[in-house]
């Protein structure tokens, strides 16, 4: 577009994107700069950034698929109008207000459906301080088993133990692309305002959980690199990361489950208090 930057997502874009997102109280993790930057290669993202709005093209849903634009209403409307007659124009990561925007401004022009796989799970700090009650029985059982069977130590991620975090990632059996995301988060943690904790199991670093501030009261848990052979470690690391954060963060956004059965089951066992629901939309032509 002639009226905006279109191209690679660079670290220098963090300030303008976050200014737009926070001015509008946008709460989806999908649109946070840290998320866009970390997943730019995995999702094939190309940024479109104007003075008062931004979006990103993604290859995941085809050649003409975009994140729903975030910004001033007239700019969002202009962006969508420009593409109404294009083939396979697809919008993803719509929040509820975005769905209403499309239905109101472009009635009958889009097929809209809820996308459960990209809904973001939300957890409450007060509940995580105690993890009491039947809802937490599975999670509590696994954490207690872990604590009984192993010597555990939590250390905040910092310059003094960064080498241990790198060693742990290099020893990982993660999918290559996902591992690249984790390495990017570690390499640019300061520029992206990412914090983290390392969990040592019997003296060895076996888990790295990282995240960033999403809104004034919500922390985003963007990455969990835990040794899956250690039962309960992922639950333990996520909880410790959440509770080690500043008290202002009442909620933890654990992001989406991607429709992966095991991941969905784990996030449900963590007992969310709610979700950021999301929708997809595709233009209707003719």
PDB file of C-alpha atoms in Angstrom:
ATOM      1  CA  UNK A   1       0.000   0.000   0.000  1.00  0.00           C
ATOM      2  CA  UNK A   2       1.173   3.502  -0.799  1.00  0.00           C
ATOM      3  CA  UNK A   3      -0.064   4.779   2.546  1.00  0.00           C
ATOM      4  CA  UNK A   4       1.840   2.343   4.752  1.00  0.00           C
ATOM      5  CA  UNK A   5       5.009   0.344   5.239  1.00  0.00           C
ATOM      6  CA  UNK A   6       4.734  -3.157   3.809  1.00  0.00           C
ATOM      7  CA  UNK A   7       7.499  -5.654   4.368  1.00  0.00           C
ATOM      8  CA  UNK A   8       9.511  -7.569   6.944  1.00  0.00           C
ATOM      9  CA  UNK A   9       8.722  -7.268  10.652  1.00  0.00           C
ATOM     10  CA  UNK A  10      11.672  -5.533  12.308  1.00  0.00           C
ATOM     11  CA  UNK A  11      12.474  -4.751  15.930  1.00  0.00           C
ATOM     12  CA  UNK A  12      12.116  -1.033  15.156  1.00  0.00           C
ATOM     13  CA  UNK A  13       8.384  -1.585  14.555  1.00  0.00           C
ATOM     14  CA  UNK A  14       7.739  -2.497  18.182  1.00  0.00           C
ATOM     15  CA  UNK A  15       7.035   1.019  19.458  1.00  0.00           C
ATOM     16  CA  UNK A  16       4.490   2.099  16.802  1.00  0.00           C
ATOM     17  CA  UNK A  17       2.677  -1.255  16.890  1.00  0.00           C
ATOM     18  CA  UNK A  18       2.433  -1.313  20.672  1.00  0.00           C
ATOM     19  CA  UNK A  19       1.294   2.317  20.755  1.00  0.00           C
ATOM     20  CA  UNK A  20      -1.583   1.525  18.394  1.00  0.00           C
ATOM     21  CA  UNK A  21      -2.490  -1.708  20.160  1.00  0.00           C
ATOM     22  CA  UNK A  22      -2.492  -0.256  23.660  1.00  0.00           C
ATOM     23  CA  UNK A  23      -4.284   2.941  22.652  1.00  0.00           C
ATOM     24  CA  UNK A  24      -7.152   0.735  21.481  1.00  0.00           C
ATOM     25  CA  UNK A  25      -6.879  -1.679  24.448  1.00  0.00           C
ATOM     26  CA  UNK A  26      -6.403  -4.566  22.039  1.00  0.00           C
ATOM     27  CA  UNK A  27      -6.053  -7.718  24.133  1.00  0.00           C
ATOM     28  CA  UNK A  28      -5.356 -10.598  21.736  1.00  0.00           C
ATOM     29  CA  UNK A  29      -1.878 -12.077  21.993  1.00  0.00           C
ATOM     30  CA  UNK A  30      -1.909 -12.664  18.237  1.00  0.00           C
ATOM     31  CA  UNK A  31      -1.470  -8.919  17.570  1.00  0.00           C
ATOM     32  CA  UNK A  32       1.164  -8.154  20.214  1.00  0.00           C
ATOM     33  CA  UNK A  33       4.476  -7.120  18.662  1.00  0.00           C
ATOM     34  CA  UNK A  34       6.420  -9.846  20.470  1.00  0.00           C
ATOM     35  CA  UNK A  35       4.084 -12.477  19.006  1.00  0.00           C
ATOM     36  CA  UNK A  36       4.329 -11.028  15.495  1.00  0.00           C
ATOM     37  CA  UNK A  37       8.101 -10.838  15.659  1.00  0.00           C
ATOM     38  CA  UNK A  38       8.704 -14.272  17.159  1.00  0.00           C
ATOM     39  CA  UNK A  39       6.368 -16.093  14.758  1.00  0.00           C
ATOM     40  CA  UNK A  40       7.126 -14.009  11.657  1.00  0.00           C
ATOM     41  CA  UNK A  41       9.049 -16.778   9.895  1.00  0.00           C
ATOM     42  CA  UNK A  42       6.943 -19.700  11.096  1.00  0.00           C
ATOM     43  CA  UNK A  43       3.708 -18.028   9.917  1.00  0.00           C
ATOM     44  CA  UNK A  44       5.228 -16.247   6.916  1.00  0.00           C
ATOM     45  CA  UNK A  45       4.175 -12.833   8.234  1.00  0.00           C
ATOM     46  CA  UNK A  46       4.551  -9.598   6.259  1.00  0.00           C
ATOM     47  CA  UNK A  47       3.721  -6.369   8.060  1.00  0.00           C
ATOM     48  CA  UNK A  48       1.425  -3.613   6.833  1.00  0.00           C
ATOM     49  CA  UNK A  49       1.887  -0.610   9.128  1.00  0.00           C
ATOM     50  CA  UNK A  50       0.275   2.802   8.764  1.00  0.00           C
ATOM     51  CA  UNK A  51       0.141   5.813  11.070  1.00  0.00           C
ATOM     52  CA  UNK A  52      -3.013   4.620  12.799  1.00  0.00           C
ATOM     53  CA  UNK A  53      -3.354   0.927  12.012  1.00  0.00           C
ATOM     54  CA  UNK A  54      -1.457  -2.283  11.338  1.00  0.00           C
ATOM     55  CA  UNK A  55      -2.040  -5.797  10.105  1.00  0.00           C
ATOM     56  CA  UNK A  56       0.068  -8.669   8.825  1.00  0.00           C
ATOM     57  CA  UNK A  57      -0.273 -11.016   5.899  1.00  0.00           C
ATOM     58  CA  UNK A  58       0.064 -14.705   6.769  1.00  0.00           C
ATOM     59  CA  UNK A  59       0.613 -17.747   4.577  1.00  0.00           C
ATOM     60  CA  UNK A  60      -1.182 -20.087   6.955  1.00  0.00           C
ATOM     61  CA  UNK A  61      -4.629 -19.489   5.432  1.00  0.00           C
ATOM     62  CA  UNK A  62      -3.668 -18.938   1.795  1.00  0.00           C
ATOM     63  CA  UNK A  63      -2.087 -16.299  -0.409  1.00  0.00           C
ATOM     64  CA  UNK A  64      -4.487 -13.492   0.528  1.00  0.00           C
ATOM     65  CA  UNK A  65      -4.922 -14.028   4.259  1.00  0.00           C
ATOM     66  CA  UNK A  66      -4.471 -11.292   6.862  1.00  0.00           C
ATOM     67  CA  UNK A  67      -4.719 -10.751  10.584  1.00  0.00           C
ATOM     68  CA  UNK A  68      -7.755  -8.581  11.254  1.00  0.00           C
ATOM     69  CA  UNK A  69      -6.418  -5.007  11.178  1.00  0.00           C
ATOM     70  CA  UNK A  70      -5.879  -3.205  14.478  1.00  0.00           C
ATOM     71  CA  UNK A  71      -6.291   0.567  14.469  1.00  0.00           C
ATOM     72  CA  UNK A  72      -8.646   3.461  13.881  1.00  0.00           C
ATOM     73  CA  UNK A  73     -12.009   2.416  12.476  1.00  0.00           C
ATOM     74  CA  UNK A  74     -11.732   4.475   9.279  1.00  0.00           C
ATOM     75  CA  UNK A  75      -8.341   2.884   8.529  1.00  0.00           C
ATOM     76  CA  UNK A  76      -9.620  -0.628   9.167  1.00  0.00           C
ATOM     77  CA  UNK A  77     -12.607   0.035   6.952  1.00  0.00           C
ATOM     78  CA  UNK A  78     -10.405   1.447   4.192  1.00  0.00           C
ATOM     79  CA  UNK A  79      -8.083  -1.576   4.288  1.00  0.00           C
ATOM     80  CA  UNK A  80     -10.976  -4.038   4.048  1.00  0.00           C
ATOM     81  CA  UNK A  81     -12.773  -2.086   1.296  1.00  0.00           C
ATOM     82  CA  UNK A  82      -9.646  -2.207  -0.860  1.00  0.00           C
ATOM     83  CA  UNK A  83      -9.766  -6.021  -0.838  1.00  0.00           C
ATOM     84  CA  UNK A  84     -13.462  -6.816  -1.012  1.00  0.00           C
ATOM     85  CA  UNK A  85     -13.303  -7.854  -4.659  1.00  0.00           C
ATOM     86  CA  UNK A  86     -10.081  -9.820  -4.382  1.00  0.00           C
ATOM     87  CA  UNK A  87     -10.080 -13.593  -4.634  1.00  0.00           C
ATOM     88  CA  UNK A  88      -9.788 -15.574  -1.399  1.00  0.00           C
ATOM     89  CA  UNK A  89      -9.601 -12.514   0.857  1.00  0.00           C
ATOM     90  CA  UNK A  90      -9.363 -14.084   4.312  1.00  0.00           C
ATOM     91  CA  UNK A  91      -9.233 -12.494   7.774  1.00  0.00           C
ATOM     92  CA  UNK A  92      -8.125 -14.345  10.898  1.00  0.00           C
ATOM     93  CA  UNK A  93      -7.757 -13.623  14.616  1.00  0.00           C
ATOM     94  CA  UNK A  94     -10.909 -11.544  14.901  1.00  0.00           C
ATOM     95  CA  UNK A  95     -11.920 -10.653  18.423  1.00  0.00           C
ATOM     96  CA  UNK A  96     -15.595 -10.279  19.286  1.00  0.00           C
ATOM     97  CA  UNK A  97     -15.521  -6.537  18.575  1.00  0.00           C
ATOM     98  CA  UNK A  98     -13.914  -7.235  15.183  1.00  0.00           C
ATOM     99  CA  UNK A  99     -16.676  -9.708  14.308  1.00  0.00           C
ATOM    100  CA  UNK A 100     -19.272  -7.049  15.162  1.00  0.00           C
ATOM    101  CA  UNK A 101     -17.342  -4.475  13.096  1.00  0.00           C
ATOM    102  CA  UNK A 102     -17.504  -6.700  10.000  1.00  0.00           C
ATOM    103  CA  UNK A 103     -21.158  -7.561  10.493  1.00  0.00           C
ATOM    104  CA  UNK A 104     -22.048  -3.884  10.942  1.00  0.00           C
ATOM    105  CA  UNK A 105     -19.852  -2.219   8.306  1.00  0.00           C
ATOM    106  CA  UNK A 106     -19.951  -4.987   5.673  1.00  0.00           C
ATOM    107  CA  UNK A 107     -23.262  -6.834   6.145  1.00  0.00           C
ATOM    108  CA  UNK A 108     -23.547  -9.959   4.027  1.00  0.00           C
ATOM    109  CA  UNK A 109     -20.062  -9.586   2.562  1.00  0.00           C
ATOM    110  CA  UNK A 110     -18.264 -12.132   4.744  1.00  0.00           C
ATOM    111  CA  UNK A 111     -18.773 -15.674   5.926  1.00  0.00           C
ATOM    112  CA  UNK A 112     -17.747 -15.598   9.589  1.00  0.00           C
ATOM    113  CA  UNK A 113     -17.151 -18.583  11.859  1.00  0.00           C
ATOM    114  CA  UNK A 114     -15.624 -19.138  15.283  1.00  0.00           C
ATOM    115  CA  UNK A 115     -12.145 -20.673  15.331  1.00  0.00           C
ATOM    116  CA  UNK A 116     -11.759 -22.602  18.573  1.00  0.00           C
ATOM    117  CA  UNK A 117      -8.168 -23.610  17.830  1.00  0.00           C
ATOM    118  CA  UNK A 118      -6.970 -19.987  18.017  1.00  0.00           C
ATOM    119  CA  UNK A 119      -8.925 -18.971  21.139  1.00  0.00           C
ATOM    120  CA  UNK A 120      -6.564 -17.828  23.912  1.00  0.00           C
ATOM    121  CA  UNK A 121      -6.736 -19.389  27.395  1.00  0.00           C
ATOM    122  CA  UNK A 122      -6.852 -17.104  30.452  1.00  0.00           C
ATOM    123  CA  UNK A 123      -5.861 -18.048  34.017  1.00  0.00           C
ATOM    124  CA  UNK A 124      -6.370 -16.198  37.313  1.00  0.00           C
ATOM    125  CA  UNK A 125      -3.488 -15.436  39.698  1.00  0.00           C
ATOM    126  CA  UNK A 126      -5.607 -15.842  42.835  1.00  0.00           C
ATOM    127  CA  UNK A 127      -6.589 -19.356  41.820  1.00  0.00           C
ATOM    128  CA  UNK A 128      -3.004 -20.230  40.956  1.00  0.00           C
ATOM    129  CA  UNK A 129      -1.766 -19.219  44.392  1.00  0.00           C
ATOM    130  CA  UNK A 130      -3.667 -22.172  45.896  1.00  0.00           C
ATOM    131  CA  UNK A 131      -4.688 -24.447  42.953  1.00  0.00           C
ATOM    132  CA  UNK A 132      -7.370 -25.806  45.289  1.00  0.00           C
ATOM    133  CA  UNK A 133     -10.638 -27.500  44.455  1.00  0.00           C
ATOM    134  CA  UNK A 134     -11.686 -30.231  42.071  1.00  0.00           C
ATOM    135  CA  UNK A 135     -10.943 -28.238  38.918  1.00  0.00           C
ATOM    136  CA  UNK A 136      -7.225 -28.367  39.696  1.00  0.00           C
ATOM    137  CA  UNK A 137      -7.072 -31.999  40.832  1.00  0.00           C
ATOM    138  CA  UNK A 138      -5.060 -33.281  37.843  1.00  0.00           C
ATOM    139  CA  UNK A 139      -2.655 -30.355  37.803  1.00  0.00           C
ATOM    140  CA  UNK A 140      -2.217 -30.443  41.578  1.00  0.00           C
ATOM    141  CA  UNK A 141      -1.565 -34.195  41.536  1.00  0.00           C
ATOM    142  CA  UNK A 142       1.154 -33.887  38.906  1.00  0.00           C
ATOM    143  CA  UNK A 143       2.880 -30.966  40.634  1.00  0.00           C
ATOM    144  CA  UNK A 144       2.872 -32.773  43.989  1.00  0.00           C
ATOM    145  CA  UNK A 145       4.316 -35.902  42.374  1.00  0.00           C
ATOM    146  CA  UNK A 146       7.057 -33.794  40.790  1.00  0.00           C
ATOM    147  CA  UNK A 147       7.878 -32.125  44.109  1.00  0.00           C
ATOM    148  CA  UNK A 148       7.985 -35.482  45.900  1.00  0.00           C
ATOM    149  CA  UNK A 149      10.212 -37.250  43.369  1.00  0.00           C
ATOM    150  CA  UNK A 150      12.696 -34.480  42.524  1.00  0.00           C
ATOM    151  CA  UNK A 151      14.734 -31.635  43.973  1.00  0.00           C
ATOM    152  CA  UNK A 152      13.449 -28.468  42.305  1.00  0.00           C
ATOM    153  CA  UNK A 153      14.937 -24.992  42.053  1.00  0.00           C
ATOM    154  CA  UNK A 154      13.595 -21.890  40.296  1.00  0.00           C
ATOM    155  CA  UNK A 155      15.899 -19.175  38.938  1.00  0.00           C
ATOM    156  CA  UNK A 156      14.878 -16.047  37.117  1.00  0.00           C
ATOM    157  CA  UNK A 157      16.325 -15.845  33.627  1.00  0.00           C
ATOM    158  CA  UNK A 158      19.223 -13.380  33.546  1.00  0.00           C
ATOM    159  CA  UNK A 159      22.639 -12.728  32.087  1.00  0.00           C
ATOM    160  CA  UNK A 160      24.215 -14.942  34.750  1.00  0.00           C
ATOM    161  CA  UNK A 161      22.391 -18.094  33.606  1.00  0.00           C
ATOM    162  CA  UNK A 162      21.726 -17.320  29.952  1.00  0.00           C
ATOM    163  CA  UNK A 163      24.294 -19.886  28.860  1.00  0.00           C
ATOM    164  CA  UNK A 164      22.349 -22.619  30.682  1.00  0.00           C
ATOM    165  CA  UNK A 165      19.180 -21.621  28.857  1.00  0.00           C
ATOM    166  CA  UNK A 166      20.979 -21.790  25.514  1.00  0.00           C
ATOM    167  CA  UNK A 167      22.401 -25.220  26.368  1.00  0.00           C
ATOM    168  CA  UNK A 168      18.946 -26.481  27.242  1.00  0.00           C
ATOM    169  CA  UNK A 169      17.499 -25.265  23.928  1.00  0.00           C
ATOM    170  CA  UNK A 170      20.340 -26.818  21.936  1.00  0.00           C
ATOM    171  CA  UNK A 171      19.662 -30.154  23.617  1.00  0.00           C
ATOM    172  CA  UNK A 172      15.946 -29.902  22.850  1.00  0.00           C
ATOM    173  CA  UNK A 173      14.105 -32.314  20.553  1.00  0.00           C
ATOM    174  CA  UNK A 174      11.575 -29.660  19.546  1.00  0.00           C
ATOM    175  CA  UNK A 175      10.417 -29.194  15.982  1.00  0.00           C
ATOM    176  CA  UNK A 176      13.060 -27.047  14.233  1.00  0.00           C
ATOM    177  CA  UNK A 177      10.775 -24.102  13.441  1.00  0.00           C
ATOM    178  CA  UNK A 178       9.393 -23.928  16.991  1.00  0.00           C
ATOM    179  CA  UNK A 179      12.915 -24.158  18.344  1.00  0.00           C
ATOM    180  CA  UNK A 180      13.903 -21.182  16.187  1.00  0.00           C
ATOM    181  CA  UNK A 181      11.078 -19.192  17.810  1.00  0.00           C
ATOM    182  CA  UNK A 182      12.406 -20.030  21.276  1.00  0.00           C
ATOM    183  CA  UNK A 183      15.951 -19.058  20.279  1.00  0.00           C
ATOM    184  CA  UNK A 184      14.692 -15.746  18.894  1.00  0.00           C
ATOM    185  CA  UNK A 185      12.893 -15.068  22.182  1.00  0.00           C
ATOM    186  CA  UNK A 186      16.074 -15.739  24.115  1.00  0.00           C
ATOM    187  CA  UNK A 187      18.292 -13.689  21.799  1.00  0.00           C
ATOM    188  CA  UNK A 188      15.969 -10.654  21.794  1.00  0.00           C
ATOM    189  CA  UNK A 189      14.425 -10.951  25.239  1.00  0.00           C
ATOM    190  CA  UNK A 190      15.394  -7.408  26.260  1.00  0.00           C
ATOM    191  CA  UNK A 191      14.148  -5.735  23.073  1.00  0.00           C
ATOM    192  CA  UNK A 192      10.851  -7.660  23.359  1.00  0.00           C
ATOM    193  CA  UNK A 193      10.487  -7.137  27.131  1.00  0.00           C
ATOM    194  CA  UNK A 194      10.516 -10.891  27.680  1.00  0.00           C
ATOM    195  CA  UNK A 195      11.151 -12.351  31.129  1.00  0.00           C
ATOM    196  CA  UNK A 196      11.517 -15.976  32.100  1.00  0.00           C
ATOM    197  CA  UNK A 197      12.337 -18.605  34.673  1.00  0.00           C
ATOM    198  CA  UNK A 198      14.510 -21.682  34.547  1.00  0.00           C
ATOM    199  CA  UNK A 199      13.457 -24.749  36.499  1.00  0.00           C
ATOM    200  CA  UNK A 200      16.263 -27.016  37.648  1.00  0.00           C
ATOM    201  CA  UNK A 201      15.341 -30.645  38.272  1.00  0.00           C
ATOM    202  CA  UNK A 202      17.893 -32.527  40.368  1.00  0.00           C
ATOM    203  CA  UNK A 203      20.459 -29.845  39.586  1.00  0.00           C
ATOM    204  CA  UNK A 204      19.951 -29.673  35.804  1.00  0.00           C
ATOM    205  CA  UNK A 205      18.030 -27.026  33.837  1.00  0.00           C
ATOM    206  CA  UNK A 206      15.038 -28.887  32.385  1.00  0.00           C
ATOM    207  CA  UNK A 207      12.457 -26.148  31.779  1.00  0.00           C
ATOM    208  CA  UNK A 208      12.437 -22.606  30.425  1.00  0.00           C
ATOM    209  CA  UNK A 209       9.187 -20.595  30.506  1.00  0.00           C
ATOM    210  CA  UNK A 210       9.079 -17.106  28.978  1.00  0.00           C
ATOM    211  CA  UNK A 211       6.530 -14.356  28.518  1.00  0.00           C
ATOM    212  CA  UNK A 212       5.874 -10.654  28.132  1.00  0.00           C
ATOM    213  CA  UNK A 213       3.389  -8.011  29.358  1.00  0.00           C
ATOM    214  CA  UNK A 214       0.296  -8.139  27.147  1.00  0.00           C
ATOM    215  CA  UNK A 215      -1.982  -5.572  28.832  1.00  0.00           C
ATOM    216  CA  UNK A 216      -1.876  -3.651  32.105  1.00  0.00           C
ATOM    217  CA  UNK A 217      -3.255  -6.689  33.976  1.00  0.00           C
ATOM    218  CA  UNK A 218      -2.360  -9.642  31.745  1.00  0.00           C
ATOM    219  CA  UNK A 219       0.917 -11.466  31.235  1.00  0.00           C
ATOM    220  CA  UNK A 220       1.442 -13.516  28.091  1.00  0.00           C
ATOM    221  CA  UNK A 221       3.067 -16.917  28.506  1.00  0.00           C
ATOM    222  CA  UNK A 222       4.537 -17.085  25.034  1.00  0.00           C
ATOM    223  CA  UNK A 223       6.859 -20.100  25.317  1.00  0.00           C
ATOM    224  CA  UNK A 224       7.233 -23.206  27.434  1.00  0.00           C
ATOM    225  CA  UNK A 225      10.336 -25.273  26.692  1.00  0.00           C
ATOM    226  CA  UNK A 226       9.988 -28.107  29.192  1.00  0.00           C
ATOM    227  CA  UNK A 227      11.364 -31.629  29.155  1.00  0.00           C
ATOM    228  CA  UNK A 228       8.227 -33.658  28.456  1.00  0.00           C
ATOM    229  CA  UNK A 229       9.776 -36.773  29.992  1.00  0.00           C
ATOM    230  CA  UNK A 230       9.515 -35.157  33.452  1.00  0.00           C
ATOM    231  CA  UNK A 231       5.905 -35.559  34.541  1.00  0.00           C
ATOM    232  CA  UNK A 232       4.259 -32.353  35.754  1.00  0.00           C
ATOM    233  CA  UNK A 233       7.163 -30.101  34.813  1.00  0.00           C
ATOM    234  CA  UNK A 234       5.229 -28.030  32.283  1.00  0.00           C
ATOM    235  CA  UNK A 235       2.440 -27.351  34.800  1.00  0.00           C
ATOM    236  CA  UNK A 236       4.978 -26.491  37.462  1.00  0.00           C
ATOM    237  CA  UNK A 237       6.991 -24.152  35.253  1.00  0.00           C
ATOM    238  CA  UNK A 238       3.972 -22.233  33.997  1.00  0.00           C
ATOM    239  CA  UNK A 239       2.601 -21.750  37.490  1.00  0.00           C
ATOM    240  CA  UNK A 240       5.944 -20.616  38.908  1.00  0.00           C
ATOM    241  CA  UNK A 241       6.452 -18.187  36.027  1.00  0.00           C
ATOM    242  CA  UNK A 242       3.010 -16.675  36.618  1.00  0.00           C
ATOM    243  CA  UNK A 243       3.455 -16.337  40.374  1.00  0.00           C
ATOM    244  CA  UNK A 244       6.970 -14.882  39.971  1.00  0.00           C
ATOM    245  CA  UNK A 245       5.600 -12.019  37.870  1.00  0.00           C
ATOM    246  CA  UNK A 246       4.548  -8.618  39.211  1.00  0.00           C
ATOM    247  CA  UNK A 247       1.350  -8.611  41.250  1.00  0.00           C
ATOM    248  CA  UNK A 248      -0.311  -6.230  38.778  1.00  0.00           C
ATOM    249  CA  UNK A 249      -0.700  -9.165  36.374  1.00  0.00           C
ATOM    250  CA  UNK A 250      -3.967 -10.695  37.519  1.00  0.00           C
ATOM    251  CA  UNK A 251      -4.233 -12.937  34.458  1.00  0.00           C
ATOM    252  CA  UNK A 252      -2.000 -15.211  32.417  1.00  0.00           C
ATOM    253  CA  UNK A 253      -2.742 -15.590  28.708  1.00  0.00           C
ATOM    254  CA  UNK A 254      -1.455 -19.029  27.735  1.00  0.00           C
ATOM    255  CA  UNK A 255      -2.313 -18.428  24.077  1.00  0.00           C
ATOM    256  CA  UNK A 256      -4.001 -20.903  21.737  1.00  0.00           C
ATOM    257  CA  UNK A 257      -3.983 -24.695  21.563  1.00  0.00           C
ATOM    258  CA  UNK A 258      -3.794 -24.872  17.733  1.00  0.00           C
ATOM    259  CA  UNK A 259      -6.313 -27.719  17.828  1.00  0.00           C
ATOM    260  CA  UNK A 260      -3.604 -30.120  19.029  1.00  0.00           C
ATOM    261  CA  UNK A 261      -5.373 -32.691  21.287  1.00  0.00           C
ATOM    262  CA  UNK A 262      -2.582 -33.033  23.865  1.00  0.00           C
ATOM    263  CA  UNK A 263      -2.044 -29.292  24.124  1.00  0.00           C
ATOM    264  CA  UNK A 264      -5.776 -28.662  24.404  1.00  0.00           C
ATOM    265  CA  UNK A 265      -6.100 -31.221  27.183  1.00  0.00           C
ATOM    266  CA  UNK A 266      -3.215 -29.717  29.138  1.00  0.00           C
ATOM    267  CA  UNK A 267      -4.571 -26.171  28.882  1.00  0.00           C
ATOM    268  CA  UNK A 268      -7.994 -27.344  29.997  1.00  0.00           C
ATOM    269  CA  UNK A 269      -6.451 -29.191  32.951  1.00  0.00           C
ATOM    270  CA  UNK A 270      -4.872 -25.864  33.923  1.00  0.00           C
ATOM    271  CA  UNK A 271      -8.449 -24.634  34.564  1.00  0.00           C
ATOM    272  CA  UNK A 272      -8.912 -21.401  32.625  1.00  0.00           C
ATOM    273  CA  UNK A 273     -11.291 -18.763  33.970  1.00  0.00           C
ATOM    274  CA  UNK A 274     -12.155 -17.763  30.423  1.00  0.00           C
ATOM    275  CA  UNK A 275     -10.950 -17.402  26.857  1.00  0.00           C
ATOM    276  CA  UNK A 276     -10.343 -14.687  24.326  1.00  0.00           C
ATOM    277  CA  UNK A 277     -12.625 -16.097  21.634  1.00  0.00           C
ATOM    278  CA  UNK A 278     -11.592 -15.659  17.999  1.00  0.00           C
ATOM    279  CA  UNK A 279     -13.235 -15.861  14.587  1.00  0.00           C
ATOM    280  CA  UNK A 280     -12.219 -16.219  10.956  1.00  0.00           C
ATOM    281  CA  UNK A 281     -13.879 -14.443   8.011  1.00  0.00           C
ATOM    282  CA  UNK A 282     -13.793 -14.952   4.254  1.00  0.00           C
ATOM    283  CA  UNK A 283     -15.225 -12.569   1.672  1.00  0.00           C
ATOM    284  CA  UNK A 284     -18.282 -13.598  -0.310  1.00  0.00           C
ATOM    285  CA  UNK A 285     -18.109 -12.602  -3.978  1.00  0.00           C
ATOM    286  CA  UNK A 286     -20.873 -12.627  -6.558  1.00  0.00           C
TER     287      UNK A 286
END
